XYZ file of C-alpha atoms in Angstrom:
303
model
C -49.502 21.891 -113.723
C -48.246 24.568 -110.927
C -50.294 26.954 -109.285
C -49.182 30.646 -109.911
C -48.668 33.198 -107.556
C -52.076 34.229 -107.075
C -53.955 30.650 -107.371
C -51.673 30.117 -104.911
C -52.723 32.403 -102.203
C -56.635 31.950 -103.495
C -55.904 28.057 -102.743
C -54.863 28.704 -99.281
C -57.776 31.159 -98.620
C -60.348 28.863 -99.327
C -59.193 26.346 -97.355
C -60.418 28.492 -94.200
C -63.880 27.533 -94.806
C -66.231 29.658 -92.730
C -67.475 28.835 -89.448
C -70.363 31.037 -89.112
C -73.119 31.693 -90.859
C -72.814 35.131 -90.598
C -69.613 35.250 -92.300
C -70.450 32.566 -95.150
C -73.124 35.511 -95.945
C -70.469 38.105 -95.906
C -68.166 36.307 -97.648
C -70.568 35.723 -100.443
C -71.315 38.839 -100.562
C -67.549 40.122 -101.507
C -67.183 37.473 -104.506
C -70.688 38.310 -105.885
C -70.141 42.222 -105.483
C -66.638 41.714 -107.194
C -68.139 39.062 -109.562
C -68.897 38.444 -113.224
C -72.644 39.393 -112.768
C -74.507 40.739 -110.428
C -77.876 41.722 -111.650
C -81.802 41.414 -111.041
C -81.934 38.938 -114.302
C -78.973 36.272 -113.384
C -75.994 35.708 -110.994
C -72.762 34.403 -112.921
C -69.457 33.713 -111.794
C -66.280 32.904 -113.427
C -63.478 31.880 -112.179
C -60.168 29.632 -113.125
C -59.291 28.758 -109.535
C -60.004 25.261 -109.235
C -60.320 25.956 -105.085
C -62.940 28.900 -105.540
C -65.135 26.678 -107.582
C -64.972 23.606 -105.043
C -65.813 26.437 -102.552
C -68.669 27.665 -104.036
C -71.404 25.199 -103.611
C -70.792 24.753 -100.093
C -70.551 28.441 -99.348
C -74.054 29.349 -101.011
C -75.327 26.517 -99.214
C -74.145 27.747 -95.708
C -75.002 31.223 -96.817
C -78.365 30.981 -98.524
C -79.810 27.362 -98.340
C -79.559 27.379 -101.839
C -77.815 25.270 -104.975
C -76.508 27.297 -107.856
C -79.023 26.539 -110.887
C -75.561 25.781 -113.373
C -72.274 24.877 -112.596
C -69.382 23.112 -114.041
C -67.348 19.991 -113.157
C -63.715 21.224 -111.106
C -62.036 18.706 -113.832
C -63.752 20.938 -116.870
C -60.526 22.741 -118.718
C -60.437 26.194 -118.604
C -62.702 28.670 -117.281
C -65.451 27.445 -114.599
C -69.031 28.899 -114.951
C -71.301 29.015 -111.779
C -74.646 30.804 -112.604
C -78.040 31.657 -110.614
C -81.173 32.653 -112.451
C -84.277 30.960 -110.673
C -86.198 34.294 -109.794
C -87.332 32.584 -106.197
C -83.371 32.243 -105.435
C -82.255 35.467 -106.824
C -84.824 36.685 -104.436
C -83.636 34.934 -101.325
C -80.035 36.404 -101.776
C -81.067 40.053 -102.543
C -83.129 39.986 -99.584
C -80.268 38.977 -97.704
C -78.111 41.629 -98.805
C -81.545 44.379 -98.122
C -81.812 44.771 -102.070
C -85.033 44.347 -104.049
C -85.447 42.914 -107.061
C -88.571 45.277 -108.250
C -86.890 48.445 -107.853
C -83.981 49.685 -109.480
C -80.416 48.370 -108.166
C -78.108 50.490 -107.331
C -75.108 48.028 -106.060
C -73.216 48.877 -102.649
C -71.288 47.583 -99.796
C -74.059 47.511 -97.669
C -72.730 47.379 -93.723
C -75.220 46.183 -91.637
C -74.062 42.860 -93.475
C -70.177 43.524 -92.118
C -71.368 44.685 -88.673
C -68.872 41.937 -86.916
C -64.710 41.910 -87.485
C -65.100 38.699 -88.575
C -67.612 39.375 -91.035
C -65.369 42.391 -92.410
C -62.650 39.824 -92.943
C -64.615 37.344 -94.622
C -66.311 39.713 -97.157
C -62.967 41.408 -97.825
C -61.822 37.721 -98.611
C -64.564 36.640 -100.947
C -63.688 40.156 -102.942
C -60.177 38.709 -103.569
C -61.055 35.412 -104.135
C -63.825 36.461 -107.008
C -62.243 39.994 -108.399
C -58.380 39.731 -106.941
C -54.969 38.846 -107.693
C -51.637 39.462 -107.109
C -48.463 39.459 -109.114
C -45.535 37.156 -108.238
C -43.278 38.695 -106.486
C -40.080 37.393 -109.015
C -41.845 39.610 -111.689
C -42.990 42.798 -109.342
C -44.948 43.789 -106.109
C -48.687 43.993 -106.993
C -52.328 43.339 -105.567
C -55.599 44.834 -106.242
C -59.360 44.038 -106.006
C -61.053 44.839 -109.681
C -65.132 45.683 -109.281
C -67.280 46.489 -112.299
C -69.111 48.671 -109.404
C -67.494 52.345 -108.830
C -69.466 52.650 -105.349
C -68.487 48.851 -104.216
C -65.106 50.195 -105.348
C -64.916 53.242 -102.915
C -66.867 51.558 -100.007
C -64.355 48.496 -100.069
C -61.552 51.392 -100.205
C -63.180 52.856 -97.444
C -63.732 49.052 -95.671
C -60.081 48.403 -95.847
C -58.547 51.370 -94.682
C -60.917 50.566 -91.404
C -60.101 47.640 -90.987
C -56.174 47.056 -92.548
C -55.003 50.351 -91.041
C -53.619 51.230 -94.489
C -54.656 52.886 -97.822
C -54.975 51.392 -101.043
C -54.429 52.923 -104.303
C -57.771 53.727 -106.555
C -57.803 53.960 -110.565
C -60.459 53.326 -113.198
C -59.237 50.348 -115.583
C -61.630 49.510 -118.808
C -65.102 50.813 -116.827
C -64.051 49.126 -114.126
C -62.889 50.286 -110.384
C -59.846 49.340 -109.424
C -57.729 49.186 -105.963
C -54.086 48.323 -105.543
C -51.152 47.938 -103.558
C -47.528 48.110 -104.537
C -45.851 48.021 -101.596
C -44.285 44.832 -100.378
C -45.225 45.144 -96.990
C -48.352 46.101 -97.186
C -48.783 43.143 -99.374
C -47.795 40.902 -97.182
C -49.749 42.178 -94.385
C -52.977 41.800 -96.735
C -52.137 38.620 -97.674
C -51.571 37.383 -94.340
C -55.028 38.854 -93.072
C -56.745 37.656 -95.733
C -55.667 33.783 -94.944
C -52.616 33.696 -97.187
C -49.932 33.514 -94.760
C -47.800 31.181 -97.295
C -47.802 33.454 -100.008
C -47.218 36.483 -97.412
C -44.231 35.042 -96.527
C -42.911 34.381 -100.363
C -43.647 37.928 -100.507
C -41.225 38.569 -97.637
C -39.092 36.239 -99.073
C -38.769 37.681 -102.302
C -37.803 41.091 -100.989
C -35.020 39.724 -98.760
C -33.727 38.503 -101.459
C -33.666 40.958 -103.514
C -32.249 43.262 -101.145
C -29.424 40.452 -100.824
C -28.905 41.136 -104.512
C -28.807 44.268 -104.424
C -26.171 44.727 -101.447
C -24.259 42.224 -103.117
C -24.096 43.709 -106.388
C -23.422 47.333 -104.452
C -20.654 45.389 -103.069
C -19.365 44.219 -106.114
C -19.023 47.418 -107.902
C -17.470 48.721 -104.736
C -15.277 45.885 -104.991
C -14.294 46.481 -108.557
C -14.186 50.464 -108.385
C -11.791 50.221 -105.570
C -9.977 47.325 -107.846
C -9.833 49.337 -110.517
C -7.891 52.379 -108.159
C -5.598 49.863 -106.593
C -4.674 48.440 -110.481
C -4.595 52.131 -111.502
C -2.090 53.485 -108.270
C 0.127 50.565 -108.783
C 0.638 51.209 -112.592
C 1.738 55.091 -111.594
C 4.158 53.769 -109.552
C 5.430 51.103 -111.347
C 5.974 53.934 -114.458
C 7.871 55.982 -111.762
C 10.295 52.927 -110.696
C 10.818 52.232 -114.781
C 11.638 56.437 -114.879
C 13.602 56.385 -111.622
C 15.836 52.861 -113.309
C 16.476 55.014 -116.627
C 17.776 57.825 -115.228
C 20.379 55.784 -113.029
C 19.056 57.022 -109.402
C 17.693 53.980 -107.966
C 21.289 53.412 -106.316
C 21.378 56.587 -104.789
C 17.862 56.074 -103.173
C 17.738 55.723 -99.602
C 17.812 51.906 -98.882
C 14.014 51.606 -97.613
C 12.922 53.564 -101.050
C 14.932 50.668 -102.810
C 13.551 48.282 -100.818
C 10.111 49.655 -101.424
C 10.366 50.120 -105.248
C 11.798 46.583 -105.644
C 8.746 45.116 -103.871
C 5.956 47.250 -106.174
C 7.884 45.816 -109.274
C 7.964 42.702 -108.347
C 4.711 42.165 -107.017
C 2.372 44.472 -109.376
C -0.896 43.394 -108.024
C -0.519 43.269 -104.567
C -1.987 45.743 -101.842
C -0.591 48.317 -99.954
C -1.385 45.945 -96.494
C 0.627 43.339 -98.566
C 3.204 45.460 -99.631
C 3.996 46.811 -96.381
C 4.104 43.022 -94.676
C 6.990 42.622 -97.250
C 9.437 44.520 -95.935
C 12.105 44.505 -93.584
C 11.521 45.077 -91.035
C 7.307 44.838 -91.644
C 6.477 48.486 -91.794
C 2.306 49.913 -91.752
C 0.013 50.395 -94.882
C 0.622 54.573 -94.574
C 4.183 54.266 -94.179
C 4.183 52.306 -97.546
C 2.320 54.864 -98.711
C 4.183 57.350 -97.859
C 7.361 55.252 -99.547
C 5.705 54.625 -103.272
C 4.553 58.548 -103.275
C 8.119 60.039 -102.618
C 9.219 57.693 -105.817
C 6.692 59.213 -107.730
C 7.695 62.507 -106.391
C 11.225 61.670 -107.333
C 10.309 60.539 -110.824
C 8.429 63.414 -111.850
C 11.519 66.478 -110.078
C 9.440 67.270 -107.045
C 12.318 66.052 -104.614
């Protein structure tokens, strides 16, 4: 079965493994802040991606010494369940992040855990991986983050306009907080920062080619409006030849008119450029012009 769009890009994040401790911890902290669960009682993550949940384990091994207290097997169908609630463990990674588990939690971005780039990077990447996704870009240009948290929410907003350089849009979906970006580029550069240079590019991709399409259809209609003149033009003059013939002037026409009119009627189709090669000697595209209108003119009394 093929990856889509976005398990695409979450597979090739993953696959940059942390080096550091530091930003294993940070890292961590994005997918549990943009997580399932997040409470005093349990720790519970869901997840379909196949690379997140092979990820997992290791990470909260580099990042907390610890082992998750349920998890699934990566061949399980469907949706994969990791879950934490040994109170000893919960404890370790709340005192990590400088939250306590006997007072009341009130969730946030908390920076002296982000205090290096890297660390910035690899938080912002564990958000995606746990609460992201992005649309393909066949269908539409979209990416956002989805937190159940409203401050995690505004601090990540705040985060990635730091670090990206750009702003992300912000809207409430079902309770929960929301941030998104619908510009191609700026989905591209997010996907390449965050590790997904792959699926940056088939972003890139995708809007090349649709700009192809699109000049190409412009083209086109071009193409058939000015089509659809030429076809028009040559019918007016071909009615003025047929008026010209019935009222017995074509022999008194000046030999180059005759010339001229004999061409248009026998070649109905064909271009100015290709009428005026046909005569002799080869006159210029205005000069033809300038032939078929005084027929016309002639037909309708003007000369």
């Amino acid at each position: 079965m093929s990856l889509s769009f976005s398990a695409g890009a979450k597979a090739e994040i993953c696959r940059d493994f942390p080096s550091k401790r530091c930003c294993a911890v940070a890292q961590a902290f994005g997918i549990l802040l943009y997580s399932n669960t997040f409470s005093q009682d349990t720790i519970r993550i869901v997840t379909e991606s196949r690379d997140l949940a092979m990820l997992l384990p290791k990470l909260f091994r580099k990042a907390f010494g610890l082992e998750f207290d349920e998890f699934p097997s990566v061949a399980a169908p469907g949706k994969l369940v990791f879950q934490i609630s040994d109170a000893k463990k919960l404890g370790v990674i709340f005192h990590t992040y400088g939250f306590e588990l006997d007072k009341m939690l009130s969730l946030h971005v908390n920076l002296s855990v982000l205090e290096d780039e890297c660390c910035r990077t690899a938080f912002l990447r564990g958000a995606f991986l746990a609460g992201g996704s992005v649309t393909d870009p066949a269908k539409g240009y979209h990416l956002e983050f989805v937190t159940a948290h409203q401050a995690v929410g505004r601090e990540t907003y705040t985060l990635m306009e730091e670090t990206l350089g750009f702003y992300p849009k912000m809207t409430s979906r079902s309770g929960s907080q929301v941030l998104y970006l619908k510009q191609s580029d700026l989905i591209s550069d997010c996907l390449t920062f965050l590790g997904a240079p792959v699926a940056a590019m088939g972003i890139i991709e995708a809007r090349l080619e649709k700009e192809l399409k699109n000049k190409v259809n412009r083209r086109c209609n071009c193409d058939e409006a000015n089509t659809s003149k030429v076809v028009d033009a040559a019918r007016e003059q071909i009615n003025a030849i047929r008026v010209i013939r019935e009222r017995n002037m074509m022999e008194r026409l000046p030999a180059k008119l005759q010339q001229a009119a004999l061409a248009r009627e026998q070649n109905p189709v064909s271009s100015l450029t290709e009428l005026a090669a046909m005569m002799e000697p080869p006159i210029t595209k205005p000069a033809m012009n300038q032939r078929l209108k005084k027929l016309m003119m002639i037909a309708k009394g003007e000369v």
